[in-house]
Structure formats: structure tokens, C-alpha cells
Short mmCIF file of C-alpha atoms in Angstrom, two decimals:
data_model
loop_
_atom_site.label_atom_id
_atom_site.label_comp_id
_atom_site.label_asym_id
_atom_site.label_seq_id
_atom_site.Cartn_x
_atom_site.Cartn_y
_atom_site.Cartn_z
CA MET A 1 4.51 7.79 22.11
CA LYS A 2 4.54 11.23 20.53
CA PRO A 3 7.52 10.46 18.23
CA LEU A 4 5.82 7.26 17.04
CA ALA A 5 2.55 9.11 16.38
CA ALA A 6 4.48 11.81 14.52
CA ILE A 7 6.09 9.19 12.25
CA ILE A 8 2.75 7.53 11.55
CA VAL A 9 1.09 10.90 10.75
CA ARG A 10 4.06 11.88 8.56
CA ASP A 11 3.91 8.65 6.52
CA LEU A 12 0.11 8.87 6.22
CA ARG A 13 0.39 12.42 4.89
CA LEU A 14 3.06 11.43 2.40
CA GLY A 15 1.02 8.43 1.27
CA LEU A 16 -2.21 10.43 0.93
CA ARG A 17 -0.39 13.06 -1.16
CA GLN A 18 0.45 10.28 -3.57
CA GLY A 19 -3.18 9.23 -3.82
CA GLY A 20 -2.53 7.58 -7.16
CA ASP A 21 -0.58 4.81 -5.45
CA ILE A 22 -3.53 3.88 -3.22
CA LEU A 23 -5.91 4.08 -6.18
CA THR A 24 -3.63 1.81 -8.22
CA LEU A 25 -3.44 -0.64 -5.34
CA VAL A 26 -7.24 -0.85 -5.01
CA LEU A 27 -7.82 -0.98 -8.78
CA PHE A 28 -5.36 -3.83 -9.15
CA PHE A 29 -7.07 -5.74 -6.35
CA VAL A 30 -10.49 -5.25 -7.89
CA ILE A 31 -9.40 -5.86 -11.52
CA VAL A 32 -8.07 -9.32 -10.58
CA GLY A 33 -11.50 -10.18 -9.28
CA VAL A 34 -13.17 -8.71 -12.34
CA LEU A 35 -11.01 -10.72 -14.75
CA MET A 36 -11.44 -14.08 -13.06
CA PRO A 37 -15.19 -14.48 -13.80
CA PHE A 38 -14.35 -14.06 -17.50
CA ALA A 39 -11.65 -16.73 -17.23
CA VAL A 40 -13.77 -19.22 -15.28
CA GLY A 41 -16.94 -18.66 -17.29
CA PRO A 42 -20.57 -18.66 -16.20
CA ASP A 43 -20.08 -21.47 -13.70
CA ARG A 44 -20.99 -19.58 -10.52
CA PRO A 45 -20.56 -22.55 -8.10
CA LEU A 46 -16.99 -22.98 -9.44
CA LEU A 47 -16.37 -19.28 -9.15
CA ALA A 48 -17.61 -19.27 -5.53
CA GLN A 49 -15.33 -22.22 -4.79
CA LEU A 50 -12.31 -20.40 -6.25
CA ALA A 51 -13.21 -17.03 -4.60
CA PRO A 52 -11.05 -17.48 -1.46
CA ALA A 53 -7.90 -18.22 -3.50
CA ILE A 54 -8.70 -15.33 -5.89
CA ILE A 55 -9.15 -12.89 -3.03
CA TRP A 56 -5.93 -13.80 -1.29
CA VAL A 57 -3.76 -14.03 -4.40
CA ALA A 58 -5.06 -10.56 -5.42
CA ALA A 59 -4.34 -9.18 -1.94
CA LEU A 60 -0.80 -10.64 -1.98
CA LEU A 61 0.00 -9.26 -5.41
CA ALA A 62 -1.44 -5.86 -4.52
CA GLN A 63 0.69 -5.76 -1.39
CA LEU A 64 3.81 -6.61 -3.39
CA LEU A 65 3.22 -3.59 -5.56
CA SER A 66 3.47 -1.22 -2.61
CA ASN A 67 6.22 -2.73 -0.49
CA GLU A 68 9.16 -1.05 -2.19
CA ARG A 69 8.07 2.50 -1.26
CA LEU A 70 8.03 1.64 2.46
CA PHE A 71 11.67 2.61 2.95
CA ARG A 72 12.76 3.70 -0.53
CA GLY A 73 11.76 7.37 -0.16
CA ASP A 74 13.46 7.73 3.21
CA PHE A 75 16.57 6.04 1.88
CA ASP A 76 16.77 8.34 -1.15
CA ASP A 77 16.25 11.64 0.72
CA GLY A 78 18.48 10.73 3.68
CA SER A 79 15.69 10.45 6.29
CA LEU A 80 16.65 6.85 6.95
CA ALA A 81 20.13 7.95 8.05
CA VAL A 82 18.50 10.41 10.48
CA PHE A 83 16.25 7.70 11.85
CA ARG A 84 19.27 5.50 12.58
CA HIS A 85 20.65 8.20 14.91
CA ALA A 86 17.33 9.26 16.44
CA ILE A 87 16.63 9.16 20.13
CA ILE A 88 14.05 6.41 19.79
CA PRO A 89 15.26 2.95 18.65
CA LEU A 90 15.17 2.15 14.98
CA GLU A 91 12.91 -0.80 15.78
CA MET A 92 10.20 1.57 17.05
CA VAL A 93 10.59 3.72 13.94
CA VAL A 94 10.08 0.65 11.75
CA ALA A 95 7.05 -0.37 13.84
CA ALA A 96 5.48 3.09 13.38
CA LYS A 97 6.14 2.98 9.62
CA LEU A 98 4.66 -0.50 9.52
CA VAL A 99 1.41 0.75 11.10
CA ALA A 100 1.18 3.58 8.56
CA HIS A 101 2.02 1.18 5.74
CA TRP A 102 -0.86 -1.16 6.67
CA LEU A 103 -3.31 1.77 6.95
CA LEU A 104 -2.31 2.81 3.41
CA THR A 105 -2.23 -0.64 1.82
CA GLY A 106 -4.13 -3.22 3.90
CA LEU A 107 -7.09 -1.14 5.00
CA PRO A 108 -8.00 0.02 1.46
CA LEU A 109 -8.16 -3.64 0.37
CA ILE A 110 -10.64 -4.39 3.10
CA LEU A 111 -12.72 -1.39 2.20
CA ALA A 112 -12.77 -2.50 -1.47
CA MET A 113 -13.96 -5.96 -0.52
CA PRO A 114 -17.71 -5.28 -1.22
CA ILE A 115 -16.89 -4.65 -4.91
CA LEU A 116 -14.86 -7.81 -5.20
CA ALA A 117 -17.46 -9.83 -3.28
CA LEU A 118 -20.08 -8.67 -5.78
CA MET A 119 -17.97 -9.68 -8.75
CA LEU A 120 -17.20 -13.09 -7.29
CA GLY A 121 -20.76 -13.79 -6.25
CA LEU A 122 -20.06 -14.21 -2.52
CA ASP A 123 -23.00 -14.53 -0.20
CA GLY A 124 -23.26 -12.59 3.04
CA GLN A 125 -21.38 -15.20 5.11
CA GLY A 126 -18.60 -15.40 2.52
CA PHE A 127 -18.29 -11.65 2.45
CA TRP A 128 -17.86 -11.27 6.18
CA LEU A 129 -15.38 -14.15 6.28
CA ALA A 130 -13.36 -12.38 3.56
CA VAL A 131 -13.38 -9.12 5.49
CA LEU A 132 -12.39 -10.86 8.74
CA SER A 133 -9.66 -12.94 7.14
CA LEU A 134 -8.20 -9.91 5.35
CA ALA A 135 -8.29 -7.88 8.57
CA LEU A 136 -6.40 -10.66 10.37
CA GLY A 137 -4.03 -11.59 7.56
CA THR A 138 -2.99 -8.40 5.83
CA PRO A 139 -0.90 -7.23 8.83
CA ALA A 140 1.29 -10.33 8.34
CA LEU A 141 1.65 -9.53 4.62
CA ALA A 142 2.65 -5.96 5.50
CA ALA A 143 5.16 -7.25 8.05
CA PHE A 144 6.79 -9.63 5.60
CA GLY A 145 6.82 -6.89 3.00
CA ALA A 146 8.63 -4.59 5.46
CA ILE A 147 11.34 -7.19 5.94
CA GLY A 148 11.76 -7.67 2.19
CA ALA A 149 11.83 -3.89 1.63
CA ALA A 150 14.43 -3.41 4.35
CA VAL A 151 16.70 -6.13 3.01
CA THR A 152 16.61 -4.76 -0.53
CA VAL A 153 16.48 -0.99 0.20
CA GLY A 154 20.08 -0.48 -0.81
CA LEU A 155 19.86 -2.45 -4.04
CA LYS A 156 19.36 -0.70 -7.37
CA ARG A 157 16.70 -3.19 -8.47
CA GLY A 158 15.40 -4.11 -4.99
CA GLY A 159 11.83 -4.03 -6.25
CA LEU A 160 12.54 -7.13 -8.30
CA VAL A 161 14.34 -8.99 -5.55
CA ALA A 162 11.97 -8.25 -2.63
CA PRO A 163 9.06 -10.38 -4.01
CA VAL A 164 11.35 -13.39 -4.19
CA LEU A 165 12.00 -12.98 -0.48
CA VAL A 166 8.45 -12.17 0.52
CA LEU A 167 6.50 -14.85 -1.42
CA PRO A 168 7.83 -17.88 0.54
CA LEU A 169 7.11 -16.12 3.82
CA SER A 170 3.57 -15.36 2.71
CA LEU A 171 2.55 -18.94 1.91
CA PRO A 172 1.20 -19.70 5.44
CA VAL A 173 -0.92 -16.54 5.24
CA LEU A 174 -2.44 -17.73 1.96
CA ILE A 175 -3.09 -21.22 3.39
CA PHE A 176 -4.80 -20.00 6.54
CA GLY A 177 -6.58 -17.19 4.69
CA THR A 178 -8.23 -19.53 2.22
CA GLY A 179 -8.87 -22.06 4.95
CA ALA A 180 -10.95 -19.46 6.78
CA PHE A 181 -13.62 -19.81 4.11
CA ASP A 182 -14.28 -23.47 4.92
CA VAL A 183 -17.81 -22.79 6.10
CA ALA A 184 -18.75 -26.48 5.69
CA ARG A 185 -16.57 -27.15 8.73
CA LEU A 186 -17.09 -24.32 11.16
CA GLY A 187 -14.36 -25.60 13.49
CA ALA A 188 -11.82 -25.63 10.69
CA SER A 189 -12.77 -22.10 9.70
CA SER A 190 -12.42 -20.84 13.30
CA GLN A 191 -9.06 -22.55 13.69
CA ALA A 192 -7.81 -20.99 10.44
CA LEU A 193 -8.86 -17.52 11.59
CA LEU A 194 -7.15 -18.06 14.99
CA LEU A 195 -3.95 -19.22 13.31
CA LEU A 196 -4.11 -16.33 10.88
CA GLY A 197 -4.42 -13.87 13.75
CA ALA A 198 -1.61 -15.53 15.69
CA LEU A 199 0.62 -15.43 12.62
CA SER A 200 -0.04 -11.73 12.10
CA LEU A 201 0.61 -11.00 15.76
CA LEU A 202 3.88 -12.89 15.71
CA SER A 203 5.07 -11.39 12.45
CA VAL A 204 4.15 -7.83 13.41
CA THR A 205 6.01 -8.29 16.68
CA LEU A 206 9.21 -9.68 15.15
CA ALA A 207 9.29 -7.83 11.84
CA PRO A 208 10.46 -4.45 13.27
CA PHE A 209 13.52 -6.10 14.76
CA ALA A 210 14.38 -8.00 11.57
CA ALA A 211 13.76 -4.97 9.33
CA ALA A 212 15.71 -2.64 11.62
CA LEU A 213 18.67 -5.01 11.60
CA ALA A 214 18.59 -5.11 7.80
CA LEU A 215 18.40 -1.33 7.63
CA LYS A 216 21.39 -0.97 9.96
CA ILE A 217 23.40 -3.34 7.77
CA SER A 218 22.44 -1.45 4.63
CA GLY A 219 23.64 1.79 6.17
CA GLU A 220 27.11 0.47 7.02
#
């Protein structure tokens, strides 16, 4: 476990040194929520009804902004080639980088949720549902982003191609994420949260293998 912890700590240090990236991610997430009330107008019931979709679309777009740097830096400086010949399997390296990636991209979105909830006029129940759904769903977005980043790491304009691959995979996350806000039907909300958690668990489990395979192919 020490090599995995070392990779996680390394990526966290590199990410925190580039604090502007995290700030940009959070600002983008919040700005989307700030702009929507101006577009919708003073109709607060309508805004509250649209809030789940706004939150999840903002989270998805914010994640897309950060996916390219998951493997790009290691690819450019040659670290990725070293990882391919390391003692530990490449799949475990990808899993460690995925954990660090979520801590740098998914967790800040959850921490910024109080600001967005205030702008969207969410009540207490809506706020906690938003926090819970993001906590359960953003790992899946990070996992899908890792696959897209691995497939396009060797392309000159991979940052433009990766979203095309990631968006279709992310549709179930958006569906279950917005369905978790269905407080009128408590059973439907609970089922959506369970499905969202199961989807994240499955994607996080399988993504390291798919991403590692793509990275091996890109290195050949």
C-alpha cells in the first residue's frame, strides 16, 4: 500500500501547487449556478425545480475541464513510461491517480455546494440531497473522465476528443443524480441514490483496468 499512498500524495502535491486549477474548477461550478437565476428570472419555484439539472450539468462540465491533466503531465515528462515498468501493476497506479483526481476535483465541488445552494434557493432537504448525490456520483464522473483521458493521452488535441467519449458514459449519472432530488416520492429518491452509488462503485472498480489498457496501447 505504500507505493499507492506515495502516488496519491505525489498527485495531491502537484495538484495543490497548481492551486489555480482547483480555483478555476470551483469558480466555474459556482458561476453556472449564479448565471442560471438571471436566465430563469425571478420565478423561484421554477428555479428550484431546475436546480437538480443545473447542479449536475455544472458538475459534469467542471469535471470535463480537469480530466485532461490526469495523465497529460505524466505523459509529457516521461513518468507514464516509468509507471508502465514499475513493480506494481499499472492498474493500481491508475487507481491511485483516480483517488487523487477525485480529491482534487470532486471534493471541491461538494465543498462549494453551500454557495450554489444559496444561489439556487435550495431548502435544507434539497441541500443535503445535493451533497449526498454529488458524493455518490462524482466518483463515477471521475472514473469515466480517467478512461477518456487515457484513451486520448497520446493525441495532440486529446482535450477536444475526450469530452465526446465521456459525455455518453455520463448520461446515467446525470439521470440518477437528478432523480435523487425527487423528494415528492421518497422511494424514488432512495432508489436513485442507491443506483448512483452502485454505478460509481462499478465504474471506479472497472475504470482502472480500462484506462490502464488504453495507456499501454498508447505507449506501444
